[in-house]
PDB file of C-alpha atoms in Angstrom:
ATOM      1  CA  MET F1270      -0.158   0.036  -0.096  1.00 69.00           C
ATOM      2  CA  THR F1271       1.118   3.546  -0.638  1.00 81.00           C
ATOM      3  CA  VAL F1272       0.734   6.442   1.821  1.00 86.00           C
ATOM      4  CA  LEU F1273       1.351  10.191   1.849  1.00 90.00           C
ATOM      5  CA  ARG F1274       3.484  10.470   4.790  1.00 93.00           C
ATOM      6  CA  CYS F1275       4.438  14.103   6.201  1.00 95.00           C
ATOM      7  CA  ILE F1276       7.924  14.866   6.679  1.00 97.00           C
ATOM      8  CA  ARG F1277       7.740  17.124   9.450  1.00 97.00           C
ATOM      9  CA  CYS F1278       5.479  15.434  11.617  1.00 97.00           C
ATOM     10  CA  SER F1279       4.809  11.859  10.086  1.00 96.00           C
ATOM     11  CA  ASN F1280       1.641  11.658   9.840  1.00 95.00           C
ATOM     12  CA  THR F1281       0.093   9.626   6.960  1.00 93.00           C
ATOM     13  CA  PHE F1282      -2.749   9.888   4.740  1.00 90.00           C
ATOM     14  CA  GLU F1283      -4.497   8.144   1.557  1.00 85.00           C
ATOM     15  CA  PRO F1284      -2.871   9.099  -1.434  1.00 80.00           C
ATOM     16  CA  TYR F1285      -5.885   9.571  -3.372  1.00 73.00           C
ATOM     17  CA  HIS F1286      -6.537  12.555  -4.062  1.00 68.00           C
ATOM     18  CA  PRO F1287      -2.901  13.709  -3.937  1.00 68.00           C
ATOM     19  CA  ASN F1288      -2.011  16.547  -2.024  1.00 75.00           C
ATOM     20  CA  TYR F1289       1.564  18.055  -1.186  1.00 84.00           C
ATOM     21  CA  LYS F1290       1.211  20.027   1.988  1.00 92.00           C
ATOM     22  CA  CYS F1291      -0.034  17.862   5.368  1.00 94.00           C
ATOM     23  CA  PRO F1292      -3.438  19.638   6.807  1.00 92.00           C
ATOM     24  CA  ARG F1293      -2.308  18.887  10.386  1.00 94.00           C
ATOM     25  CA  CYS F1294       0.964  21.180  10.308  1.00 96.00           C
ATOM     26  CA  GLY F1295       1.830  21.922   6.748  1.00 94.00           C
ATOM     27  CA  GLY F1296       4.692  20.054   6.329  1.00 96.00           C
ATOM     28  CA  LEU F1297       5.378  18.500   2.721  1.00 96.00           C
ATOM     29  CA  LEU F1298       3.882  15.299   1.916  1.00 93.00           C
ATOM     30  CA  GLU F1299       6.223  12.155   0.060  1.00 92.00           C
ATOM     31  CA  TYR F1300       4.901   9.416  -1.017  1.00 87.00           C
ATOM     32  CA  GLU F1301       6.024   6.015   0.916  1.00 88.00           C
ATOM     33  CA  ILE F1302       5.811   2.855  -0.982  1.00 84.00           C
ATOM     34  CA  ASP F1303       5.171  -0.706   0.683  1.00 81.00           C
ATOM     35  CA  TYR F1304       8.117  -1.909  -1.458  1.00 81.00           C
ATOM     36  CA  GLU F1305       8.010  -5.737   0.255  1.00 80.00           C
ATOM     37  CA  ASN F1306       4.646  -6.150  -1.101  1.00 76.00           C
ATOM     38  CA  LEU F1307       5.709  -4.796  -4.700  1.00 73.00           C
ATOM     39  CA  LYS F1308       8.527  -7.865  -5.133  1.00 67.00           C
ATOM     40  CA  GLU F1309       5.782 -10.244  -4.609  1.00 61.00           C
ATOM     41  CA  GLU F1310       3.751  -8.594  -7.070  1.00 62.00           C
ATOM     42  CA  GLU F1311       3.978  -9.751 -10.641  1.00 67.00           C
ATOM     43  CA  PHE F1312       4.725  -6.840 -13.225  1.00 71.00           C
ATOM     44  CA  SER F1313       2.523  -8.382 -16.534  1.00 71.00           C
ATOM     45  CA  GLY F1314       0.518  -7.351 -19.359  1.00 73.00           C
ATOM     46  CA  LYS F1315       1.634  -4.922 -21.965  1.00 81.00           C
ATOM     47  CA  PHE F1316       5.296  -3.330 -22.087  1.00 85.00           C
ATOM     48  CA  HIS F1317       4.186   0.091 -21.396  1.00 89.00           C
ATOM     49  CA  PHE F1318       4.505   3.282 -18.992  1.00 92.00           C
ATOM     50  CA  TRP F1319       1.214   2.255 -17.074  1.00 91.00           C
ATOM     51  CA  ARG F1320       2.511  -1.925 -16.313  1.00 87.00           C
ATOM     52  CA  TYR F1321       4.333   0.301 -13.405  1.00 84.00           C
ATOM     53  CA  ARG F1322       1.439   1.676 -11.908  1.00 84.00           C
ATOM     54  CA  LYS F1323       1.913   0.293  -8.653  1.00 79.00           C
ATOM     55  CA  PHE F1324       5.001   2.709  -8.088  1.00 80.00           C
ATOM     56  CA  MET F1325       3.155   5.666  -9.234  1.00 81.00           C
ATOM     57  CA  PRO F1326       0.563   7.544  -7.111  1.00 78.00           C
ATOM     58  CA  GLU F1327      -2.975   6.459  -7.714  1.00 81.00           C
ATOM     59  CA  ILE F1328      -4.423   7.359 -10.788  1.00 87.00           C
ATOM     60  CA  ARG F1329      -8.279   6.873 -11.647  1.00 90.00           C
ATOM     61  CA  ASN F1330      -8.366   8.039 -14.959  1.00 94.00           C
ATOM     62  CA  ILE F1331      -5.281   7.578 -17.352  1.00 95.00           C
ATOM     63  CA  ALA F1332      -4.295   9.883 -20.310  1.00 97.00           C
ATOM     64  CA  THR F1333      -2.194   7.459 -22.522  1.00 97.00           C
ATOM     65  CA  LEU F1334      -1.218   8.028 -26.196  1.00 98.00           C
ATOM     66  CA  GLY F1335       1.026   4.659 -26.016  1.00 96.00           C
ATOM     67  CA  GLU F1336       3.930   5.854 -24.164  1.00 97.00           C
ATOM     68  CA  GLY F1337       6.726   3.578 -22.731  1.00 95.00           C
ATOM     69  CA  GLY F1338       8.017   0.524 -23.738  1.00 93.00           C
ATOM     70  CA  THR F1339      10.806   2.156 -26.036  1.00 96.00           C
ATOM     71  CA  PRO F1340      13.494  -0.212 -26.839  1.00 96.00           C
ATOM     72  CA  LEU F1341      16.955  -0.811 -25.319  1.00 96.00           C
ATOM     73  CA  HIS F1342      19.622  -0.851 -27.916  1.00 98.00           C
ATOM     74  CA  ARG F1343      23.026  -2.243 -26.645  1.00 98.00           C
ATOM     75  CA  ALA F1344      26.098  -0.020 -27.887  1.00 98.00           C
ATOM     76  CA  GLU F1345      28.831  -2.801 -28.109  1.00 98.00           C
ATOM     77  CA  ARG F1346      31.323  -0.428 -29.561  1.00 98.00           C
ATOM     78  CA  LEU F1347      30.614   2.022 -27.000  1.00 98.00           C
ATOM     79  CA  ALA F1348      31.278  -0.146 -24.113  1.00 98.00           C
ATOM     80  CA  GLY F1349      34.300  -0.783 -25.799  1.00 98.00           C
ATOM     81  CA  ARG F1350      35.828   2.121 -25.678  1.00 98.00           C
ATOM     82  CA  LEU F1351      34.602   3.032 -22.386  1.00 98.00           C
ATOM     83  CA  LYS F1352      36.177  -0.290 -21.016  1.00 98.00           C
ATOM     84  CA  VAL F1353      33.079  -1.104 -19.445  1.00 98.00           C
ATOM     85  CA  ARG F1354      30.957  -4.628 -20.146  1.00 97.00           C
ATOM     86  CA  ASN F1355      27.617  -3.035 -21.117  1.00 98.00           C
ATOM     87  CA  VAL F1356      26.238  -0.207 -22.554  1.00 98.00           C
ATOM     88  CA  TYR F1357      22.512   0.545 -23.734  1.00 98.00           C
ATOM     89  CA  LEU F1358      20.775   3.141 -25.017  1.00 98.00           C
ATOM     90  CA  LYS F1359      17.410   3.771 -24.605  1.00 96.00           C
ATOM     91  CA  ASP F1360      15.517   5.044 -28.037  1.00 98.00           C
ATOM     92  CA  GLU F1361      12.516   7.402 -26.207  1.00 96.00           C
ATOM     93  CA  THR F1362      12.300   9.028 -29.796  1.00 97.00           C
ATOM     94  CA  ARG F1363       9.670   6.044 -29.952  1.00 97.00           C
ATOM     95  CA  ASN F1364       7.128   7.788 -28.157  1.00 98.00           C
ATOM     96  CA  PRO F1365       4.087   9.481 -28.964  1.00 98.00           C
ATOM     97  CA  THR F1366       5.964  12.916 -29.577  1.00 98.00           C
ATOM     98  CA  ASN F1367       9.296  11.483 -29.664  1.00 97.00           C
ATOM     99  CA  SER F1368      10.332  12.173 -26.555  1.00 96.00           C
ATOM    100  CA  PHE F1369      10.720  11.182 -22.554  1.00 96.00           C
ATOM    101  CA  ARG F1370       8.923  13.956 -21.566  1.00 97.00           C
ATOM    102  CA  ASP F1371       5.349  11.784 -22.697  1.00 98.00           C
ATOM    103  CA  ARG F1372       5.952   9.650 -19.714  1.00 96.00           C
ATOM    104  CA  SER F1373       5.897  12.512 -17.318  1.00 94.00           C
ATOM    105  CA  ALA F1374       3.380  14.092 -19.275  1.00 97.00           C
ATOM    106  CA  ALA F1375       0.816  11.134 -19.457  1.00 97.00           C
ATOM    107  CA  LEU F1376       1.008  11.283 -15.590  1.00 94.00           C
ATOM    108  CA  MET F1377       0.558  14.778 -14.964  1.00 94.00           C
ATOM    109  CA  VAL F1378      -2.693  15.064 -17.211  1.00 97.00           C
ATOM    110  CA  SER F1379      -3.775  11.812 -15.434  1.00 95.00           C
ATOM    111  CA  ASN F1380      -3.830  13.636 -12.380  1.00 90.00           C
ATOM    112  CA  ALA F1381      -4.903  16.450 -13.684  1.00 93.00           C
ATOM    113  CA  MET F1382      -7.997  14.902 -14.677  1.00 95.00           C
ATOM    114  CA  ASP F1383      -8.512  13.069 -11.567  1.00 91.00           C
ATOM    115  CA  ILE F1384      -8.842  16.358  -9.918  1.00 88.00           C
ATOM    116  CA  ASP F1385     -10.853  18.002 -12.289  1.00 91.00           C
ATOM    117  CA  TYR F1386      -8.672  20.506 -13.792  1.00 93.00           C
ATOM    118  CA  GLN F1387     -10.191  21.724 -16.994  1.00 94.00           C
ATOM    119  CA  ALA F1388      -6.646  22.965 -17.813  1.00 94.00           C
ATOM    120  CA  VAL F1389      -3.063  22.485 -17.464  1.00 94.00           C
ATOM    121  CA  VAL F1390      -0.215  25.280 -17.894  1.00 94.00           C
ATOM    122  CA  CYS F1391       3.334  24.741 -18.543  1.00 93.00           C
ATOM    123  CA  ALA F1392       6.300  27.439 -18.809  1.00 93.00           C
ATOM    124  CA  THR F1393       8.362  25.506 -20.785  1.00 91.00           C
ATOM    125  CA  ASN F1394      10.280  26.076 -24.691  1.00 86.00           C
ATOM    126  CA  GLY F1395      10.977  22.733 -25.217  1.00 91.00           C
ATOM    127  CA  ASN F1396      10.079  19.157 -25.296  1.00 95.00           C
ATOM    128  CA  LEU F1397       7.472  18.950 -22.380  1.00 96.00           C
ATOM    129  CA  GLY F1398       5.519  21.839 -24.039  1.00 96.00           C
ATOM    130  CA  ALA F1399       4.578  19.654 -27.021  1.00 96.00           C
ATOM    131  CA  SER F1400       4.225  16.326 -25.118  1.00 98.00           C
ATOM    132  CA  LEU F1401       1.793  18.458 -22.450  1.00 97.00           C
ATOM    133  CA  ALA F1402      -0.051  19.914 -26.019  1.00 97.00           C
ATOM    134  CA  ALA F1403      -0.448  16.285 -27.036  1.00 98.00           C
ATOM    135  CA  TYR F1404      -1.735  14.691 -24.104  1.00 98.00           C
ATOM    136  CA  CYS F1405      -4.129  17.579 -23.424  1.00 97.00           C
ATOM    137  CA  ALA F1406      -5.381  17.608 -26.873  1.00 94.00           C
TER     138      ALA F1406
END
């Protein structure tokens, strides 16, 4: 089970709806995940971002464009030049907007939908803006 725990007073709260400030003392809340129970869980199903929901805040409305599940490519020559056994490169261009930012945009827009936000605003001049625009559309 995941809970929100205050870093100041240690009180715990249900993680849904997400909150970031302790209603008792005003301290910051952080997610605390029960990793022991997660070890027993089997991560199965389609290989994509939402496969790992058990590690994320509770989401009830999922905004997805098929993000995640991007391939790893072994870079043998680079590993040789670096004198290490293995180097892998993650190909995030396979995401819907060609960016790793699609993973965070999916989570942010899903959270916004859960708490009935009508709009999402982000100050950016890069990939996050394009990704959020795609997920909000």
